[in-house]
Coordinates of C-alpha atoms and ligand atoms in Angstrom, one line a residue:
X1 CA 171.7 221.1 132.6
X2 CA 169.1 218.5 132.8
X3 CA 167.6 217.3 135.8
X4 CA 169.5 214.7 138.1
X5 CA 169.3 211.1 137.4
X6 CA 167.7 208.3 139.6
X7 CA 167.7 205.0 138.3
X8 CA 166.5 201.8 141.2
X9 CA 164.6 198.3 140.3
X10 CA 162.9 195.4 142.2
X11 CA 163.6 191.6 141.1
X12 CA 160.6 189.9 139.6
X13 CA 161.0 186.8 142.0
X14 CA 157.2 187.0 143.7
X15 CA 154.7 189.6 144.8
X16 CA 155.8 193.0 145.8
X17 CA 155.7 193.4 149.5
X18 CA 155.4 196.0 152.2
X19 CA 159.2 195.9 152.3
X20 CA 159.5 196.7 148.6
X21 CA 157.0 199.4 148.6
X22 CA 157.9 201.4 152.3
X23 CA 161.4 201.0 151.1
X24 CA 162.1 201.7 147.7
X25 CA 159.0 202.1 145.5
X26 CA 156.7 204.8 147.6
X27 CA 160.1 206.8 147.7
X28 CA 160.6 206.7 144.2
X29 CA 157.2 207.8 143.8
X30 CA 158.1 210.8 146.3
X31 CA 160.9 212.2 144.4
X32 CA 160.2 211.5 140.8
X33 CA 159.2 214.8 140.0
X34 CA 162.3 216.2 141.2
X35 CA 164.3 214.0 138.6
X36 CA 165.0 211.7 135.4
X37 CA 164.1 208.6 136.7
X38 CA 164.8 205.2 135.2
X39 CA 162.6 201.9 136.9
X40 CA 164.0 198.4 135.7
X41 CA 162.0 195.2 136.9
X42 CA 165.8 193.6 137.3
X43 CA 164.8 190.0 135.8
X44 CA 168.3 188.9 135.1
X45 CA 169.1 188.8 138.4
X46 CA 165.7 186.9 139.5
X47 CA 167.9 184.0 138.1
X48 CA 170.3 184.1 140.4
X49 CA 168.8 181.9 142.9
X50 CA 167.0 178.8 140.9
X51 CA 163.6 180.3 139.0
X52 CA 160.5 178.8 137.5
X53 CA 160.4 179.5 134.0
X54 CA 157.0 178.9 133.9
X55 CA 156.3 182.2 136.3
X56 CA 159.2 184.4 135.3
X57 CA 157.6 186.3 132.3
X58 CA 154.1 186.7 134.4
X59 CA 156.2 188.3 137.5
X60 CA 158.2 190.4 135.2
X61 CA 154.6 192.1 134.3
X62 CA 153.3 192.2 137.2
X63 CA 156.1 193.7 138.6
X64 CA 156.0 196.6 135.7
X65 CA 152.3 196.8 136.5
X66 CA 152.5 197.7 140.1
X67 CA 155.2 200.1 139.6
X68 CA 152.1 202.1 137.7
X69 CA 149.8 201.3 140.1
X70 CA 152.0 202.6 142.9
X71 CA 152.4 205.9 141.2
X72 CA 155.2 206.1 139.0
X73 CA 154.8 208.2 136.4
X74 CA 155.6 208.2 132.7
X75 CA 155.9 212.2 132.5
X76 CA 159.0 211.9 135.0
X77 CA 159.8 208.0 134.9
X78 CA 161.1 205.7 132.2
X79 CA 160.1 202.1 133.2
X80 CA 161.9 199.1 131.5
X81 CA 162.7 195.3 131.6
X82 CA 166.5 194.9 132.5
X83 CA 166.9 191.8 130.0
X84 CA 165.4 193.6 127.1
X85 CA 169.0 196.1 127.2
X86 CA 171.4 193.8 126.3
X87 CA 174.0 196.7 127.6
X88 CA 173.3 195.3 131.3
X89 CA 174.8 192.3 130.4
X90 CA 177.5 193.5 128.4
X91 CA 178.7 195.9 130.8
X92 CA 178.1 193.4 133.2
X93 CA 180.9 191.6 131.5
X94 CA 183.3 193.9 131.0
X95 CA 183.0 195.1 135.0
X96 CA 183.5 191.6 135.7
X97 CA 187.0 191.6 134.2
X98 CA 187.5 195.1 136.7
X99 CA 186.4 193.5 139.7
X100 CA 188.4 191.7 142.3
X101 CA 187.2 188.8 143.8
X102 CA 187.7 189.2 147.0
X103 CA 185.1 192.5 146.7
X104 CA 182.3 190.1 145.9
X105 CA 183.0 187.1 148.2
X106 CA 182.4 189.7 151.3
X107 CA 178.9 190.8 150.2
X108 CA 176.7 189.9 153.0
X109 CA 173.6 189.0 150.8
X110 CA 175.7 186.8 149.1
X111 CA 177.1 185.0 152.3
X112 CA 173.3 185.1 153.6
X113 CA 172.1 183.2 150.3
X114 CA 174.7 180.9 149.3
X115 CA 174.1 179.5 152.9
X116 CA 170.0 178.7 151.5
X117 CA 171.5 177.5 148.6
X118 CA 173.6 174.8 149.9
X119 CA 175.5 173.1 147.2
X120 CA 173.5 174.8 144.6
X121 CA 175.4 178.2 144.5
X122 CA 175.6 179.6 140.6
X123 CA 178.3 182.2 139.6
X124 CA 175.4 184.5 139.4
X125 CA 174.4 184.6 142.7
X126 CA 178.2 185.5 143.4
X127 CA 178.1 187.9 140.5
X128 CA 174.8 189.6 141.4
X129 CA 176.2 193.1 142.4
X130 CA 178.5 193.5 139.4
X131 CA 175.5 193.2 137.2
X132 CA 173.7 195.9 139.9
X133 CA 176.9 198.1 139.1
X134 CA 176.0 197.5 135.6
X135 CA 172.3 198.5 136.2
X136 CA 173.4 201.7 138.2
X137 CA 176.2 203.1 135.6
X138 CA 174.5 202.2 132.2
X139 CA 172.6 205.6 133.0
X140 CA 175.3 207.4 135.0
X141 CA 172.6 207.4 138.2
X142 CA 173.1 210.0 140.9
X143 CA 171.1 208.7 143.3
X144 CA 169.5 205.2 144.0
X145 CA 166.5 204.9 146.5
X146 CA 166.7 201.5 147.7
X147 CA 166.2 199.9 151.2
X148 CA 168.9 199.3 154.0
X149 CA 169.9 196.1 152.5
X150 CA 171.4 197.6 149.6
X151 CA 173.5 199.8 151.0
X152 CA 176.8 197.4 150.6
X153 CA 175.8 197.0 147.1
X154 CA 176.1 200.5 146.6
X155 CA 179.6 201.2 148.0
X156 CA 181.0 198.3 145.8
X157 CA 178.7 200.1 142.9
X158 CA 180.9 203.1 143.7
X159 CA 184.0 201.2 144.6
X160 CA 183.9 199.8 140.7
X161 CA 183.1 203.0 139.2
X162 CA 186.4 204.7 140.8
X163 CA 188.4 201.7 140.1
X164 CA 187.5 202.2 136.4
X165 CA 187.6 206.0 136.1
X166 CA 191.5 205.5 138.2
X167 CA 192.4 202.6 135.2
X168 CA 191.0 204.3 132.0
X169 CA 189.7 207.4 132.8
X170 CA 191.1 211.0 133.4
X171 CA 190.3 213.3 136.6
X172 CA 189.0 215.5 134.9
X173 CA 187.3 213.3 132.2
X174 CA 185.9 210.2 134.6
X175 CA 184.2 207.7 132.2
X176 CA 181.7 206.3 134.6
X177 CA 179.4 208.5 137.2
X178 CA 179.8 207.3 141.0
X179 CA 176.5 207.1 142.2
X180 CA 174.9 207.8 145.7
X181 CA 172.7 205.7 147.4
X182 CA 168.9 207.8 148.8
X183 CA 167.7 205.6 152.2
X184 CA 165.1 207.2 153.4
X185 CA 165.2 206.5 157.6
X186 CA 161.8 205.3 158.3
X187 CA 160.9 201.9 156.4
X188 CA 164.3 201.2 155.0
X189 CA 164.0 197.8 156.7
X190 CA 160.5 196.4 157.3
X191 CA 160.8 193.4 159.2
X192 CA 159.2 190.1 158.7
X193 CA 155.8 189.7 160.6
X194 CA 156.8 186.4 162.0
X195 CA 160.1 187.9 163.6
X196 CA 161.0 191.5 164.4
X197 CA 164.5 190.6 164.0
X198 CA 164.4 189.6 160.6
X199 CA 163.9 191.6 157.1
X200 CA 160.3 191.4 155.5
X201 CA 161.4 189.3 152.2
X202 CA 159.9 187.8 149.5
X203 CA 161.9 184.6 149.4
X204 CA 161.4 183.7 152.8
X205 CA 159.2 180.6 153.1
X206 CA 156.3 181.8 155.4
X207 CA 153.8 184.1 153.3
X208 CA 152.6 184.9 157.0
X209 CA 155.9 186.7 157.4
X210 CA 154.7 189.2 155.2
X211 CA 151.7 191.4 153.8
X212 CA 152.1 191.6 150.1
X213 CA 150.4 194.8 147.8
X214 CA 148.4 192.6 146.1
X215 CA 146.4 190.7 149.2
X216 CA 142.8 190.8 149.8
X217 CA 141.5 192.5 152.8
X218 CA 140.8 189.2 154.4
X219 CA 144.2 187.8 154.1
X220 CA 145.8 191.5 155.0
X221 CA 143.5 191.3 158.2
X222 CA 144.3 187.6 158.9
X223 CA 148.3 187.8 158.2
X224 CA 148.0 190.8 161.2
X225 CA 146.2 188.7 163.4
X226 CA 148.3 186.1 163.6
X227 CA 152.0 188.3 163.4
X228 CA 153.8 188.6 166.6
X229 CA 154.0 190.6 169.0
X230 CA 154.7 190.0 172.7
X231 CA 152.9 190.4 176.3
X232 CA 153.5 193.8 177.3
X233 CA 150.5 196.6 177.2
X234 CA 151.5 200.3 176.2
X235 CA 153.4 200.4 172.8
X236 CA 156.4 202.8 172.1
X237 CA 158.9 203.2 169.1
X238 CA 162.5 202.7 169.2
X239 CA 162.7 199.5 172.4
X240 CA 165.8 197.1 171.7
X241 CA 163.3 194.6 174.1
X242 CA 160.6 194.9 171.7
X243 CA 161.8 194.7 167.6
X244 CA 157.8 193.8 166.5
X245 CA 156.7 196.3 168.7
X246 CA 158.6 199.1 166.7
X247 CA 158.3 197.9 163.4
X248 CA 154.2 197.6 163.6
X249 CA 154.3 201.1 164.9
X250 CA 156.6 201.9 161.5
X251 CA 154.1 200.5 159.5
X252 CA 151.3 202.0 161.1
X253 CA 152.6 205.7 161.0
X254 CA 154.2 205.1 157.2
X255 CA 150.9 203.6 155.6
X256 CA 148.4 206.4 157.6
X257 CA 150.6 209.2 157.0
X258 CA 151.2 210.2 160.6
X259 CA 153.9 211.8 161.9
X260 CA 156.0 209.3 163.9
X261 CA 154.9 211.6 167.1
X262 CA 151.1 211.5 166.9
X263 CA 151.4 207.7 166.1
X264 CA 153.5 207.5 169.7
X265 CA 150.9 209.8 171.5
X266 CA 148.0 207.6 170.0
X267 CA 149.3 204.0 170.6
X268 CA 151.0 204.8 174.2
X269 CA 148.1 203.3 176.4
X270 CA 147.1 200.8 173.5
X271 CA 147.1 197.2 174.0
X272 CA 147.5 195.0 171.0
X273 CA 143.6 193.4 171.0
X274 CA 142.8 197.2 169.9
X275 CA 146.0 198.1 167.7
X276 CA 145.9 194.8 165.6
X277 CA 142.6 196.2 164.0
X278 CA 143.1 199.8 163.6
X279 CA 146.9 198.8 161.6
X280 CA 144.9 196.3 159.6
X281 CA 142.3 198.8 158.7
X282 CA 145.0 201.0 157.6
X283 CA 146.8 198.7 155.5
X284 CA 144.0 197.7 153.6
X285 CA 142.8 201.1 153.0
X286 CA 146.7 202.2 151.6
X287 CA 146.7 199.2 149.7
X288 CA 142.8 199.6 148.0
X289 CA 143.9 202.1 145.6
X290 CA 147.1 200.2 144.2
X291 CA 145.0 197.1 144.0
X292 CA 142.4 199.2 142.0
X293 CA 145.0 200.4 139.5
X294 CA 146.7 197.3 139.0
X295 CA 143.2 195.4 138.2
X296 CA 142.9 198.1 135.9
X297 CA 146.1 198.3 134.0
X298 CA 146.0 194.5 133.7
X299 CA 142.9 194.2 132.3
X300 CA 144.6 196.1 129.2
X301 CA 147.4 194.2 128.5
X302 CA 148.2 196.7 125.3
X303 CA 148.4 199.4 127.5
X304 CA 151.6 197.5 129.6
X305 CA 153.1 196.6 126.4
X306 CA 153.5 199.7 124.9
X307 CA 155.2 201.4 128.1
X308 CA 157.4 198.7 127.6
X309 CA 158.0 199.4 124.6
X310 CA 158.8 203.0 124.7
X311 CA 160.8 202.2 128.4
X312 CA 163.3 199.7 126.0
X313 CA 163.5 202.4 123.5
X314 CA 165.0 205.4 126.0
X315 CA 167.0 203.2 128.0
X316 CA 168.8 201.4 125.1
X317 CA 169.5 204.8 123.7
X318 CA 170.8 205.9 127.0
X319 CA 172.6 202.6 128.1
X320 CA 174.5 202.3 124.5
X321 CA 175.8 206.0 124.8
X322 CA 177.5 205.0 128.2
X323 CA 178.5 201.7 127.1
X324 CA 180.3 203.0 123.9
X325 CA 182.1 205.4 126.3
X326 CA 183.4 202.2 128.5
X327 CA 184.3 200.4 125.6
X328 CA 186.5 203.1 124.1
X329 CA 187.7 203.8 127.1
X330 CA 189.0 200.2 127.9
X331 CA 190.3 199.8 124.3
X332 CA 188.5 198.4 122.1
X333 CA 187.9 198.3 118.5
X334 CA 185.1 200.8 117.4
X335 CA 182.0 199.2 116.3
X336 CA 181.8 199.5 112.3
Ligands
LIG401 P1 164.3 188.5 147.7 O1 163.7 188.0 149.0 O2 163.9 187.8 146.4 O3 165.8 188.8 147.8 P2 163.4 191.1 148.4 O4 162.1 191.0 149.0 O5 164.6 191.3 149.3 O6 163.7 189.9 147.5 P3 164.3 192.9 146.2 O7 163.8 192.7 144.9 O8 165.7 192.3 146.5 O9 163.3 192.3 147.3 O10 164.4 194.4 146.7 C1 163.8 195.5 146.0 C2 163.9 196.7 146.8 O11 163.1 196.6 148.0 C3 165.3 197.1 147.2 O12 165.4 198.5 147.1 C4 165.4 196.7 148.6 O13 166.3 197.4 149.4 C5 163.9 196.9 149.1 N1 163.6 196.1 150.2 C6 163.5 194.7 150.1 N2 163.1 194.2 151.3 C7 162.9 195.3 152.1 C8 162.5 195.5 153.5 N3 162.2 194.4 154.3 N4 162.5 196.7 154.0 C9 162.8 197.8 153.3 N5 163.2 197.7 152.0 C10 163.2 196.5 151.4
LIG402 N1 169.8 194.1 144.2 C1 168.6 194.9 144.3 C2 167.8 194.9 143.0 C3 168.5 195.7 142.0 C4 168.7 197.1 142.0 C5 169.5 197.4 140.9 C6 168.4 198.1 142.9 C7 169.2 195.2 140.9 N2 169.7 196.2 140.2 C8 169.9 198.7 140.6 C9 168.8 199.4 142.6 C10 169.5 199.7 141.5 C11 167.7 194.4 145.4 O1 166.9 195.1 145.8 N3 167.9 193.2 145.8

């Protein structure tokens, strides 16, 4: 028996931020050792929402880059580009035609985004978490690490998979793998800097809402500065009253390495004039050693390439054998 399977991704549609890192990539990072792990920068479905094709291909790198520079690595990890498997989108396809409707119009990140999108909705955006499926059980995943907002994703993820082992499967021959979601509790939803109600995200208009890996110190300590907080002194965790209170606590104790008990014990008495500056320092000394990796692996562009490379060679082989087994399984003519 090989080692369980983990298989996550982050959509190329800007800069990696806090958000991304606290809640999916530092905990794939964590437990790679500990499995086979497959990373996809998931550009297929940074089309969802309208793209510039002028950025798409640059994101998709950097995106690949940082997963390096965050610590992933290539003894444990296979890192690929979604759109260079063509079984994503085939699968996609045939989960499509296995999918109700009425699953999909009740996802919540649709709903949210079809609301920015106004009349400019695309089937995509609708479609989104069947191709997600598709990502999850190309490479019969046991666990996916991914941040709170996932989480209805993955129960229609698992919801497909059972609907297509019921249709074309045997019990005790299932043809697809129902996968588990991995949230880890603390910084599964960072919140935006600008409002401790809402999630930190890349698409939201205000870059002030948000510290990103790749920001200088400056802009790191001037983003902090200017995030909000609110007029009481003494800070605690876990205060309905007080959303940006808790979540710049979160950050502090996840990017120093504290236990969420010396973080309360040292910030009790503080007053934000003295806090502001110590979680600044901290973020930009987290973030110095990403940034300092990244510079590095993009200043060899061959170096990227050929991880690429050999990523799109071991996931093809493993997406094909899965997709084959859906194919047969649904009836179809063998491949000659
Ligand atoms: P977009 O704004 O374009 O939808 P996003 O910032 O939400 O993007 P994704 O690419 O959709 O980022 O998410 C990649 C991973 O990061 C997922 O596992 C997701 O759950 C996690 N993630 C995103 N935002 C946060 C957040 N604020 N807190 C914790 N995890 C997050
Ligand atoms: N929808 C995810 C990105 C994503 C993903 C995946 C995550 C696409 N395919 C497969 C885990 C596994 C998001 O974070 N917005």
């Amino acid at each position: 028996m090989g080692k369980p399977r983990i298989l996550s991704g982050v959509q190329p549609t800007g800069n990696l931020h806090l958000g991304n890192y606290l809640g999916a990539v530092r905990n794939w990072v964590e437990l790679q050792s500990e499995y086979e792990n497959f990373f996809c920068v998931v550009d297929l479905h940074a089309i969802t929402v309208p793209h510039n094709p002028q950025s798409l291909a640059q994101d998709t790198q950097a995106v690949a880059a940082l997963y390096l520079a965050c610590g992933v690595d290539l003894r444990y990890s296979t890192i690929f580009i979604q759109s260079h498997v063509a079984a994503h989108s085939e699968l996609a396809w045939l989960l499509n035609c296995f999918t109700p409707l009425n699953w999909l119009e009740r996802m919540i990140q649709f709903k949210e985004k079809a609301l920015k999108q106004g009349e400019n909705v695309s089937v995509g955006l609708l479609d989104y978490p069947v191709l997600m499926a598709a990502d999850i059980l190309l490479y019969s995943a046991d666990k996916v690490p991914v941040g709170e907002d996932q989480k209805q994703h993955l129960e229609l993820t698992r919801d497909i998979a059972i609907r297509v082992n019921d249709k074309f499967g045997q019990p005790e021959n299932p043809v697809l793998k129902v996968p588990d979601p991995l949230i880890q509790k603390a910084g599964a939803r960072v919140m935006s800097l600008a409002d401790g109600t809402k999630k930190m995200s890349k698409s939201d208009e205000s870059e002030l809402s948000r510290i990103n890996l790749l920001d200088s110190p400056e802009t790191i300590q001037k983003k902090i500065k200017k995030c909000k907080t609110d007029p009481v002194k003494g800070l605690w965790f876990d205060d309905p009253e007080r959303p940006e209170c808790h979540n710049l606590l979160t950050l502090y104790q996840l990017l120093s390495g504290q236990s969420r008990e010396s973080v309360a014990a040292e910030c009790r008495e503080m007053g934000w004039g003295q806090f502001k500056p110590l979680l600044a320092e901290t973020a930009i000394e987290a973030l110095r050693p990403i940034q300092d990796k990244y510079q590095k692996i993009m200043a060899d562009p061959g170096y990227l390439q050929s991880v690429l490379r050999e990523g799109n060679h071991k996931a093809n082989q493993a997406a094909t054998a899965t997709l084959e087994r859906v194919r047969e399984a649904a009836g179809f003519l063998p491949k000659t």
